[in-house]
mmCIF file of C-alpha atoms and ligand atoms in Angstrom:
data_model
loop_
_atom_site.group_PDB
_atom_site.id
_atom_site.type_symbol
_atom_site.label_atom_id
_atom_site.label_comp_id
_atom_site.label_asym_id
_atom_site.label_seq_id
_atom_site.Cartn_x
_atom_site.Cartn_y
_atom_site.Cartn_z
ATOM 1 C CA MET A 160 12.115 -88.670 47.523
ATOM 2 C CA ILE A 161 8.689 -88.136 49.005
ATOM 3 C CA ASN A 162 6.239 -87.085 46.286
ATOM 4 C CA SER A 163 4.183 -88.434 43.389
ATOM 5 C CA GLN A 164 7.383 -89.293 41.472
ATOM 6 C CA MET A 165 8.531 -91.910 44.016
ATOM 7 C CA THR A 166 10.040 -95.037 42.477
ATOM 8 C CA THR A 167 8.763 -98.508 43.357
ATOM 9 C CA ARG A 168 11.888 -99.049 45.422
ATOM 10 C CA GLU A 169 11.229 -95.858 47.383
ATOM 11 C CA ILE A 170 7.594 -96.821 47.999
ATOM 12 C CA ILE A 171 8.678 -100.194 49.369
ATOM 13 C CA SER A 172 11.269 -98.579 51.581
ATOM 14 C CA TRP A 173 8.647 -96.162 52.988
ATOM 15 C CA LEU A 174 6.255 -99.043 53.606
ATOM 16 C CA LYS A 175 8.958 -100.781 55.664
ATOM 17 C CA GLU A 176 10.168 -97.617 57.436
ATOM 18 C CA THR A 177 10.308 -97.874 61.240
ATOM 19 C CA ASP A 178 12.235 -94.740 62.216
ATOM 20 C CA GLU A 179 9.830 -92.415 63.999
ATOM 21 C CA THR A 180 11.420 -89.190 62.803
ATOM 22 C CA SER A 181 11.282 -90.352 59.190
ATOM 23 C CA LEU A 182 7.670 -91.431 59.622
ATOM 24 C CA GLU A 183 6.842 -87.994 61.027
ATOM 25 C CA SER A 184 8.123 -86.512 57.776
ATOM 26 C CA LEU A 185 5.919 -88.919 55.796
ATOM 27 C CA TRP A 186 2.814 -87.956 57.803
ATOM 28 C CA ARG A 187 3.627 -84.260 57.384
ATOM 29 C CA ALA A 188 4.160 -84.566 53.618
ATOM 30 C CA ALA A 189 0.874 -86.463 53.191
ATOM 31 C CA ASP A 190 -1.009 -83.941 55.328
ATOM 32 C CA GLU A 191 0.369 -81.016 53.322
ATOM 33 C CA VAL A 192 -0.525 -82.613 49.988
ATOM 34 C CA ARG A 193 -3.993 -83.412 51.360
ATOM 35 C CA GLN A 194 -4.538 -79.824 52.429
ATOM 36 C CA ALA A 195 -3.219 -78.320 49.190
ATOM 37 C CA ASN A 196 -5.340 -80.577 46.967
ATOM 38 C CA VAL A 197 -8.589 -81.388 48.767
ATOM 39 C CA GLY A 198 -8.574 -78.853 51.610
ATOM 40 C CA ASP A 199 -9.633 -79.110 55.232
ATOM 41 C CA GLN A 200 -13.185 -80.327 54.682
ATOM 42 C CA VAL A 201 -13.897 -83.922 55.675
ATOM 43 C CA HIS A 202 -16.686 -85.318 53.523
ATOM 44 C CA LEU A 203 -19.241 -87.575 55.164
ATOM 45 C CA ARG A 204 -20.698 -90.500 53.225
ATOM 46 C CA GLY A 205 -23.625 -92.254 54.855
ATOM 47 C CA LEU A 206 -23.038 -95.992 54.488
ATOM 48 C CA ILE A 207 -26.249 -97.994 54.007
ATOM 49 C CA GLU A 208 -25.595 -101.743 53.980
ATOM 50 C CA ILE A 209 -28.656 -102.775 51.989
ATOM 51 C CA SER A 210 -28.119 -106.534 51.717
ATOM 52 C CA SER A 211 -25.916 -109.139 53.382
ATOM 53 C CA TYR A 212 -26.710 -111.834 50.799
ATOM 54 C CA CYS A 213 -23.783 -112.725 48.554
ATOM 55 C CA VAL A 214 -23.225 -115.306 45.815
ATOM 56 C CA ARG A 215 -19.422 -115.023 45.895
ATOM 57 C CA SER A 216 -16.921 -117.039 47.938
ATOM 58 C CA CYS A 217 -14.174 -114.515 48.697
ATOM 59 C CA ARG A 218 -11.961 -116.391 51.119
ATOM 60 C CA TYR A 219 -11.510 -113.514 53.589
ATOM 61 C CA CYS A 220 -15.036 -112.148 53.770
ATOM 62 C CA GLY A 221 -17.545 -113.012 56.485
ATOM 63 C CA LEU A 222 -20.434 -112.588 54.025
ATOM 64 C CA ASN A 223 -19.145 -115.240 51.593
ATOM 65 C CA ALA A 224 -21.834 -117.582 50.274
ATOM 66 C CA ALA A 225 -20.709 -120.536 52.416
ATOM 67 C CA SER A 226 -20.786 -118.582 55.672
ATOM 68 C CA PRO A 227 -23.582 -119.534 58.080
ATOM 69 C CA ALA A 228 -24.258 -115.806 58.687
ATOM 70 C CA ASP A 229 -27.901 -114.734 58.980
ATOM 71 C CA ARG A 230 -28.974 -112.663 55.987
ATOM 72 C CA TYR A 231 -31.208 -109.647 55.424
ATOM 73 C CA ARG A 232 -32.276 -107.206 52.756
ATOM 74 C CA MET A 233 -33.426 -103.727 53.673
ATOM 75 C CA THR A 234 -36.847 -102.676 52.418
ATOM 76 C CA ALA A 235 -37.376 -99.776 50.031
ATOM 77 C CA ASP A 236 -38.780 -97.688 52.879
ATOM 78 C CA GLU A 237 -35.856 -98.444 55.170
ATOM 79 C CA ILE A 238 -33.390 -97.371 52.477
ATOM 80 C CA GLN A 239 -35.322 -94.184 51.768
ATOM 81 C CA ASP A 240 -35.516 -93.353 55.494
ATOM 82 C CA ALA A 241 -31.760 -93.851 55.894
ATOM 83 C CA ALA A 242 -31.045 -91.628 52.867
ATOM 84 C CA ARG A 243 -33.373 -88.941 54.196
ATOM 85 C CA ALA A 244 -31.560 -89.023 57.541
ATOM 86 C CA ALA A 245 -28.185 -88.686 55.773
ATOM 87 C CA HIS A 246 -29.524 -85.655 53.933
ATOM 88 C CA ASP A 247 -30.890 -84.164 57.170
ATOM 89 C CA TYR A 248 -27.496 -84.620 58.866
ATOM 90 C CA GLY A 249 -25.941 -82.595 56.051
ATOM 91 C CA TYR A 250 -24.029 -85.467 54.466
ATOM 92 C CA GLY A 251 -23.122 -85.081 50.792
ATOM 93 C CA SER A 252 -23.727 -88.622 49.684
ATOM 94 C CA VAL A 253 -24.927 -92.086 50.547
ATOM 95 C CA VAL A 254 -23.284 -95.366 49.649
ATOM 96 C CA LEU A 255 -25.653 -98.249 48.915
ATOM 97 C CA GLN A 256 -23.501 -101.270 49.657
ATOM 98 C CA GLY A 257 -24.233 -104.971 49.659
ATOM 99 C CA GLY A 258 -22.915 -108.393 48.819
ATOM 100 C CA GLU A 259 -23.105 -109.484 45.182
ATOM 101 C CA ASP A 260 -26.800 -110.206 45.552
ATOM 102 C CA TYR A 261 -28.880 -110.927 42.465
ATOM 103 C CA GLY A 262 -31.925 -110.918 44.711
ATOM 104 C CA LEU A 263 -31.454 -107.149 44.471
ATOM 105 C CA LYS A 264 -33.228 -106.845 41.141
ATOM 106 C CA SER A 265 -31.678 -104.377 38.726
ATOM 107 C CA GLN A 266 -34.846 -102.362 38.227
ATOM 108 C CA TRP A 267 -35.539 -102.297 41.966
ATOM 109 C CA ILE A 268 -32.097 -100.745 42.567
ATOM 110 C CA ALA A 269 -32.767 -98.221 39.785
ATOM 111 C CA ASP A 270 -36.030 -97.325 41.530
ATOM 112 C CA ARG A 271 -34.183 -96.800 44.838
ATOM 113 C CA ILE A 272 -31.686 -94.464 43.122
ATOM 114 C CA ARG A 273 -34.513 -92.476 41.488
ATOM 115 C CA ALA A 274 -36.403 -92.193 44.772
ATOM 116 C CA ILE A 275 -33.352 -90.864 46.628
ATOM 117 C CA LYS A 276 -32.585 -88.424 43.815
ATOM 118 C CA ALA A 277 -36.189 -87.216 43.752
ATOM 119 C CA GLU A 278 -36.211 -86.378 47.455
ATOM 120 C CA THR A 279 -32.656 -85.244 48.227
ATOM 121 C CA SER A 280 -29.620 -83.582 46.664
ATOM 122 C CA LEU A 281 -27.379 -86.486 47.732
ATOM 123 C CA ALA A 282 -24.777 -87.967 45.441
ATOM 124 C CA VAL A 283 -25.532 -91.703 45.182
ATOM 125 C CA THR A 284 -22.650 -94.162 45.309
ATOM 126 C CA LEU A 285 -23.142 -97.863 44.634
ATOM 127 C CA SER A 286 -21.012 -100.717 45.959
ATOM 128 C CA LEU A 287 -22.822 -103.870 44.860
ATOM 129 C CA GLY A 288 -20.081 -106.050 43.382
ATOM 130 C CA GLU A 289 -19.462 -107.227 39.847
ATOM 131 C CA ARG A 290 -22.837 -106.754 38.181
ATOM 132 C CA SER A 291 -23.450 -106.756 34.414
ATOM 133 C CA ASN A 292 -22.670 -103.826 32.113
ATOM 134 C CA GLU A 293 -26.420 -103.551 31.515
ATOM 135 C CA ASP A 294 -27.010 -103.066 35.239
ATOM 136 C CA PHE A 295 -24.230 -100.476 35.501
ATOM 137 C CA ALA A 296 -25.741 -98.538 32.570
ATOM 138 C CA LEU A 297 -29.294 -98.805 33.941
ATOM 139 C CA TRP A 298 -28.217 -97.478 37.341
ATOM 140 C CA ARG A 299 -26.196 -94.659 35.803
ATOM 141 C CA ASP A 300 -29.284 -93.649 33.774
ATOM 142 C CA ALA A 301 -31.297 -93.695 37.002
ATOM 143 C CA GLY A 302 -28.898 -91.099 38.419
ATOM 144 C CA ALA A 303 -26.165 -93.024 40.261
ATOM 145 C CA ASP A 304 -23.019 -90.887 40.475
ATOM 146 C CA ARG A 305 -20.256 -93.132 41.755
ATOM 147 C CA TYR A 306 -19.282 -96.806 41.961
ATOM 148 C CA LEU A 307 -16.950 -98.489 44.452
ATOM 149 C CA LEU A 308 -15.286 -101.775 43.559
ATOM 150 C CA ARG A 309 -12.059 -102.618 45.329
ATOM 151 C CA PHE A 310 -9.694 -104.625 43.119
ATOM 152 C CA GLU A 311 -8.312 -106.047 46.421
ATOM 153 C CA THR A 312 -4.888 -106.887 44.960
ATOM 154 C CA SER A 313 -3.086 -106.065 41.714
ATOM 155 C CA ASN A 314 -1.402 -109.481 41.760
ATOM 156 C CA ARG A 315 -3.334 -111.898 39.560
ATOM 157 C CA PRO A 316 -2.262 -115.207 41.192
ATOM 158 C CA LEU A 317 -3.117 -113.821 44.648
ATOM 159 C CA TYR A 318 -6.406 -112.417 43.329
ATOM 160 C CA ASP A 319 -7.371 -115.789 41.846
ATOM 161 C CA ASN A 320 -6.519 -117.561 45.086
ATOM 162 C CA ILE A 321 -8.722 -115.447 47.280
ATOM 163 C CA HIS A 322 -11.599 -114.815 44.832
ATOM 164 C CA PRO A 323 -12.981 -118.017 43.343
ATOM 165 C CA PRO A 324 -14.915 -116.894 40.224
ATOM 166 C CA LEU A 325 -18.542 -117.774 39.612
ATOM 167 C CA ALA A 326 -18.911 -120.805 37.317
ATOM 168 C CA GLY A 327 -18.116 -119.811 33.749
ATOM 169 C CA LYS A 328 -17.119 -116.278 34.689
ATOM 170 C CA TYR A 329 -13.751 -114.535 34.698
ATOM 171 C CA SER A 330 -13.496 -111.272 36.526
ATOM 172 C CA ASP A 331 -11.129 -108.420 35.897
ATOM 173 C CA ARG A 332 -12.054 -105.662 38.285
ATOM 174 C CA GLN A 333 -9.657 -103.141 36.747
ATOM 175 C CA ASP A 334 -11.459 -103.616 33.414
ATOM 176 C CA ILE A 335 -14.810 -103.186 35.134
ATOM 177 C CA LEU A 336 -13.599 -99.935 36.721
ATOM 178 C CA LEU A 337 -12.514 -98.542 33.358
ATOM 179 C CA HIS A 338 -15.914 -99.442 31.926
ATOM 180 C CA LEU A 339 -17.657 -97.714 34.839
ATOM 181 C CA ARG A 340 -15.613 -94.596 34.148
ATOM 182 C CA GLN A 341 -16.690 -94.671 30.489
ATOM 183 C CA LEU A 342 -20.300 -94.744 31.656
ATOM 184 C CA GLY A 343 -19.583 -91.493 33.515
ATOM 185 C CA TYR A 344 -19.323 -92.785 37.084
ATOM 186 C CA GLU A 345 -16.757 -91.454 39.510
ATOM 187 C CA ILE A 346 -14.807 -94.630 40.244
ATOM 188 C CA GLY A 347 -13.446 -95.863 43.546
ATOM 189 C CA SER A 348 -11.328 -98.861 44.404
ATOM 190 C CA GLY A 349 -8.874 -100.060 46.998
ATOM 191 C CA VAL A 350 -7.217 -102.961 48.749
ATOM 192 C CA MET A 351 -6.905 -104.510 52.190
ATOM 193 C CA ILE A 352 -3.584 -104.082 53.952
ATOM 194 C CA GLY A 353 -1.916 -107.287 55.098
ATOM 195 C CA ILE A 354 -4.076 -109.934 53.417
ATOM 196 C CA PRO A 355 -2.161 -113.271 53.652
ATOM 197 C CA GLY A 356 0.013 -113.567 50.557
ATOM 198 C CA GLN A 357 0.417 -109.794 50.122
ATOM 199 C CA THR A 358 4.124 -108.980 49.862
ATOM 200 C CA TRP A 359 5.772 -105.548 50.017
ATOM 201 C CA ASP A 360 6.275 -105.671 46.241
ATOM 202 C CA ILE A 361 2.603 -106.457 45.669
ATOM 203 C CA LEU A 362 1.387 -103.669 47.957
ATOM 204 C CA ALA A 363 3.721 -101.143 46.298
ATOM 205 C CA ASN A 364 2.314 -102.222 42.930
ATOM 206 C CA ASP A 365 -1.236 -101.841 44.312
ATOM 207 C CA LEU A 366 -0.497 -98.212 45.223
ATOM 208 C CA GLU A 367 1.042 -97.536 41.819
ATOM 209 C CA THR A 368 -2.032 -99.105 40.230
ATOM 210 C CA PHE A 369 -4.263 -96.582 42.079
ATOM 211 C CA ALA A 370 -2.326 -93.800 40.351
ATOM 212 C CA ARG A 371 -2.357 -95.515 36.963
ATOM 213 C CA LEU A 372 -6.145 -96.006 37.100
ATOM 214 C CA ASP A 373 -6.450 -92.334 38.123
ATOM 215 C CA LEU A 374 -9.065 -93.263 40.727
ATOM 216 C CA ASP A 375 -11.487 -90.700 42.140
ATOM 217 C CA MET A 376 -11.856 -92.586 45.453
ATOM 218 C CA ILE A 377 -9.430 -94.974 47.168
ATOM 219 C CA GLY A 378 -10.353 -97.024 50.242
ATOM 220 C CA MET A 379 -7.882 -98.981 52.319
ATOM 221 C CA GLY A 380 -8.184 -100.739 55.648
ATOM 222 C CA PRO A 381 -6.336 -103.483 57.494
ATOM 223 C CA TYR A 382 -7.301 -107.078 56.733
ATOM 224 C CA ILE A 383 -9.064 -108.422 59.849
ATOM 225 C CA ALA A 384 -9.258 -112.213 60.083
ATOM 226 C CA HIS A 385 -12.815 -113.567 60.310
ATOM 227 C CA PRO A 386 -12.798 -116.956 62.092
ATOM 228 C CA GLY A 387 -15.670 -118.238 59.931
ATOM 229 C CA THR A 388 -13.750 -117.846 56.653
ATOM 230 C CA PRO A 389 -11.115 -120.067 54.985
ATOM 231 C CA LEU A 390 -8.389 -117.413 55.352
ATOM 232 C CA GLY A 391 -9.443 -116.722 58.935
ATOM 233 C CA LYS A 392 -9.010 -120.437 59.671
ATOM 234 C CA GLY A 393 -5.456 -120.254 58.350
ATOM 235 C CA GLU A 394 -6.157 -122.061 55.074
ATOM 236 C CA ASN A 395 -3.748 -119.911 53.092
ATOM 237 C CA LEU A 396 -3.166 -121.163 49.572
ATOM 238 C CA ILE A 397 -0.227 -118.850 49.024
ATOM 239 C CA GLU A 398 2.555 -118.926 51.593
ATOM 240 C CA VAL A 399 5.172 -116.202 51.447
ATOM 241 C CA PRO A 400 8.321 -115.882 53.574
ATOM 242 C CA ALA A 401 7.578 -114.074 56.843
ATOM 243 C CA ASP A 402 9.857 -111.143 55.995
ATOM 244 C CA GLN A 403 7.955 -110.574 52.738
ATOM 245 C CA GLN A 404 4.432 -110.688 54.197
ATOM 246 C CA VAL A 405 2.877 -107.242 54.807
ATOM 247 C CA PRO A 406 1.527 -107.065 58.383
ATOM 248 C CA ASN A 407 -2.184 -106.276 58.777
ATOM 249 C CA ASP A 408 -1.550 -103.625 61.396
ATOM 250 C CA GLU A 409 -2.436 -100.039 62.063
ATOM 251 C CA LEU A 410 0.938 -98.502 61.308
ATOM 252 C CA THR A 411 1.250 -100.153 57.899
ATOM 253 C CA THR A 412 -2.253 -98.946 57.039
ATOM 254 C CA TYR A 413 -1.289 -95.339 57.863
ATOM 255 C CA LYS A 414 1.795 -95.647 55.692
ATOM 256 C CA ALA A 415 -0.315 -96.961 52.796
ATOM 257 C CA ILE A 416 -2.807 -94.098 53.215
ATOM 258 C CA ALA A 417 -0.043 -91.472 53.367
ATOM 259 C CA LEU A 418 1.761 -92.874 50.319
ATOM 260 C CA THR A 419 -1.522 -93.078 48.409
ATOM 261 C CA ARG A 420 -2.150 -89.392 49.125
ATOM 262 C CA LEU A 421 1.296 -88.572 47.744
ATOM 263 C CA LEU A 422 0.773 -90.703 44.627
ATOM 264 C CA CYS A 423 -2.846 -89.598 44.045
ATOM 265 C CA PRO A 424 -2.961 -86.018 45.389
ATOM 266 C CA ALA A 425 -6.532 -85.134 44.374
ATOM 267 C CA SER A 426 -8.344 -88.405 45.159
ATOM 268 C CA ASN A 427 -10.937 -88.762 47.892
ATOM 269 C CA ILE A 428 -9.521 -91.141 50.507
ATOM 270 C CA PRO A 429 -11.578 -92.384 53.476
ATOM 271 C CA SER A 430 -10.304 -93.098 56.947
ATOM 272 C CA THR A 431 -12.045 -96.472 57.105
ATOM 273 C CA THR A 432 -14.108 -98.342 59.669
ATOM 274 C CA ALA A 433 -11.607 -101.223 59.557
ATOM 275 C CA LEU A 434 -8.923 -98.806 60.716
ATOM 276 C CA ALA A 435 -11.201 -97.533 63.495
ATOM 277 C CA THR A 436 -11.756 -101.164 64.475
ATOM 278 C CA LEU A 437 -8.030 -101.538 65.276
ATOM 279 C CA ASN A 438 -7.929 -98.265 67.205
ATOM 280 C CA LEU A 439 -11.334 -97.104 68.354
ATOM 281 C CA ALA A 440 -9.938 -94.172 70.310
ATOM 282 C CA GLU A 441 -8.154 -92.392 67.487
ATOM 283 C CA GLY A 442 -7.754 -94.554 64.363
ATOM 284 C CA ARG A 443 -10.128 -92.377 62.342
ATOM 285 C CA GLU A 444 -8.406 -89.164 63.425
ATOM 286 C CA LEU A 445 -4.931 -90.490 62.680
ATOM 287 C CA GLY A 446 -6.090 -91.619 59.218
ATOM 288 C CA LEU A 447 -7.453 -88.116 58.587
ATOM 289 C CA SER A 448 -4.180 -86.564 59.797
ATOM 290 C CA ARG A 449 -2.067 -88.783 57.553
ATOM 291 C CA GLY A 450 -3.702 -88.271 54.158
ATOM 292 C CA ALA A 451 -7.407 -89.142 54.377
ATOM 293 C CA ASN A 452 -10.248 -86.643 53.796
ATOM 294 C CA VAL A 453 -13.455 -88.720 53.978
ATOM 295 C CA VAL A 454 -15.332 -90.715 56.636
ATOM 296 C CA MET A 455 -18.227 -93.111 56.128
ATOM 297 C CA PRO A 456 -20.565 -93.128 59.125
ATOM 298 C CA ASN A 457 -22.789 -96.191 59.272
ATOM 299 C CA MET A 458 -26.508 -95.566 58.607
ATOM 300 C CA THR A 459 -27.636 -99.191 58.518
ATOM 301 C CA PRO A 460 -30.525 -99.825 60.935
ATOM 302 C CA VAL A 461 -29.000 -101.213 64.138
ATOM 303 C CA GLN A 462 -31.014 -104.451 64.026
ATOM 304 C CA TYR A 463 -29.139 -105.457 60.833
ATOM 305 C CA ARG A 464 -25.616 -104.502 61.818
ATOM 306 C CA ALA A 465 -24.532 -107.832 63.329
ATOM 307 C CA MET A 466 -25.656 -109.576 60.117
ATOM 308 C CA TYR A 467 -23.261 -107.502 57.999
ATOM 309 C CA GLU A 468 -20.193 -109.026 59.559
ATOM 310 C CA ILE A 469 -17.549 -108.692 56.842
ATOM 311 C CA TYR A 470 -15.015 -108.962 59.677
ATOM 312 C CA PRO A 471 -15.559 -109.292 63.440
ATOM 313 C CA ALA A 472 -15.822 -106.575 66.100
ATOM 314 C CA LYS A 473 -16.524 -103.803 63.575
ATOM 315 C CA ALA A 474 -16.407 -100.311 65.048
ATOM 316 C CA CYS A 475 -19.809 -98.673 65.667
ATOM 317 C CA LEU A 476 -21.637 -102.013 65.696
ATOM 318 C CA ASN A 477 -24.361 -100.826 68.071
ATOM 319 C CA GLU A 478 -24.297 -97.059 67.611
ATOM 320 C CA THR A 479 -27.283 -95.556 65.846
ATOM 321 C CA ALA A 480 -26.875 -93.353 62.779
ATOM 322 C CA LYS A 481 -27.585 -90.348 64.977
ATOM 323 C CA GLU A 482 -24.904 -91.314 67.512
ATOM 324 C CA CYS A 483 -22.333 -91.800 64.756
ATOM 325 C CA HIS A 484 -23.360 -88.461 63.248
ATOM 326 C CA HIS A 485 -22.538 -86.598 66.465
ATOM 327 C CA CYS A 486 -19.449 -88.662 67.184
ATOM 328 C CA MET A 487 -17.994 -88.122 63.690
ATOM 329 C CA ASN A 488 -18.625 -84.393 63.769
ATOM 330 C CA ASN A 489 -16.870 -84.115 67.131
ATOM 331 C CA ARG A 490 -13.955 -86.191 65.938
ATOM 332 C CA ILE A 491 -13.545 -84.045 62.810
ATOM 333 C CA ARG A 492 -13.630 -80.801 64.779
ATOM 334 C CA SER A 493 -11.300 -82.196 67.479
ATOM 335 C CA ILE A 494 -8.445 -82.282 64.964
ATOM 336 C CA GLY A 495 -9.163 -78.811 63.575
ATOM 337 C CA ARG A 496 -10.953 -79.946 60.422
ATOM 338 C CA ILE A 497 -14.410 -79.036 59.115
ATOM 339 C CA PRO A 498 -17.345 -81.326 58.244
ATOM 340 C CA GLY A 499 -17.721 -81.112 54.442
ATOM 341 C CA GLU A 500 -20.438 -79.166 52.696
ATOM 342 C CA GLY A 501 -22.066 -80.238 49.458
ATOM 343 C CA ARG A 502 -21.592 -83.521 47.629
ATOM 344 C CA GLY A 503 -17.818 -83.670 47.947
ATOM 345 C CA ASP A 504 -17.272 -84.584 44.313
ATOM 346 C CA SER A 505 -13.766 -85.713 43.492
ATOM 347 C CA PRO A 506 -11.587 -82.842 42.244
ATOM 348 C CA ASN A 507 -9.887 -85.540 40.232
ATOM 349 C CA TYR A 508 -13.107 -86.337 38.355
ATOM 350 C CA THR A 509 -13.992 -82.679 37.919
ATOM 351 C CA ASN A 510 -10.529 -81.941 36.475
ATOM 352 C CA ASN A 511 -10.740 -84.845 34.055
ATOM 353 C CA HIS A 512 -14.189 -83.915 32.816
ATOM 354 C CA ASN A 513 -13.561 -80.209 32.301
ATOM 355 C CA SER A 514 -10.421 -80.644 30.260
HETATM 356 N N1 5AD B 106 -11.058 -107.606 56.780
HETATM 357 C C1 5AD B 106 -11.000 -106.326 56.330
HETATM 358 N N2 5AD B 106 -11.661 -105.883 55.247
HETATM 359 C C2 5AD B 106 -12.450 -106.766 54.607
HETATM 360 N N3 5AD B 106 -13.203 -106.618 53.504
HETATM 361 C C3 5AD B 106 -13.799 -107.811 53.258
HETATM 362 N N4 5AD B 106 -13.444 -108.725 54.179
HETATM 363 C C4 5AD B 106 -12.586 -108.100 55.030
HETATM 364 C C5 5AD B 106 -11.856 -108.517 56.172
HETATM 365 N N5 5AD B 106 -11.912 -109.773 56.625
HETATM 366 C C6 5AD B 106 -13.246 -105.390 52.705
HETATM 367 C C7 5AD B 106 -12.993 -105.704 51.226
HETATM 368 C C8 5AD B 106 -14.283 -105.238 50.571
HETATM 369 C C9 5AD B 106 -14.789 -104.215 51.543
HETATM 370 C C10 5AD B 106 -16.241 -103.922 51.407
HETATM 371 O O1 5AD B 106 -14.503 -104.773 52.792
HETATM 372 O O2 5AD B 106 -11.891 -104.936 50.756
HETATM 373 O O3 5AD B 106 -14.069 -104.699 49.271
HETATM 374 FE FE1 FES B 107 -19.890 -94.328 65.219
HETATM 375 FE FE2 FES B 107 -18.207 -92.782 66.711
HETATM 376 S S1 FES B 107 -18.475 -92.835 64.577
HETATM 377 S S2 FES B 107 -19.822 -94.111 67.363
#
């Protein structure tokens, strides 16, 4: 079976599939479901990495609090300039992303959202970590439309091992996502493919969890080891047998994207920068041809890029927003697709809110 009714066993067997002819049928099925549900437009989301400060200690992430990385925060003017450029390029939305940085004061973020909304018609997406319910409500009132928070893995022991909580805090990202939905946000989540300790069973359950949460946006990219992090140094707390460990490679990422499209037909799914990092020449295009319908060109001022090193050798590290704008448009057209018009709201969200 190759549709939204796949069983867990079938999902696992697709994830492990190596036969090229069978994989061709998976890519084709995902591409057809993509076209039927979200069409040929590829929505562009301008990614603005507003702060590289982070209080958390996620064991895979180059921005974790213990990392010696240099830190920055963008100024209000820099953020507004980047949003204006995104609007001028015809993008439908901007994503304000940062580490979990309480130096980004709640009211200051609300002011940034209001300023962008006052000057442009952009949808505003936030990706600022596990902030308080008060912050989420304040930002929604200021006009924020969407929130991205990857749950990273649906397996609690693995989650706890790679995400030490803040003192006195327990985090349940799936709960946070449901709360964000209640506040009226479009909600996005996702996982990394091939994080140490991720087994085939866990990844299959991650994909089923996307469907159960009925996500509007789902982001997936390969795990890329960062040598300055505990996981990158090989300090894995959870060891799994080699034949159970999901590889962090390109092919497995395409399979996860294609299966996610089949399980969540109307969700917005980006072809991610992490995927492009593994295959600069055509990773983005292959993601778009195997289920994805969104790309997130980087709009962070170039002088900050090297300081937002979640993982090393990120694609587009030195390309300006303008260069990425042209490059992305060419890439989209090269595979017969069309740069999206308008905000690119999730049909999933629209369906749920009209019924
Ligand atoms: N490799 C790939 N992706 C990573 N992320 C964080 N660290 C890494 C890494 N080493 C992803 C996480 C996070 C998103 C912003 O980047 O999934 O949610
Ligand atoms: Fe950035 Fe191609 S998308 S250079």
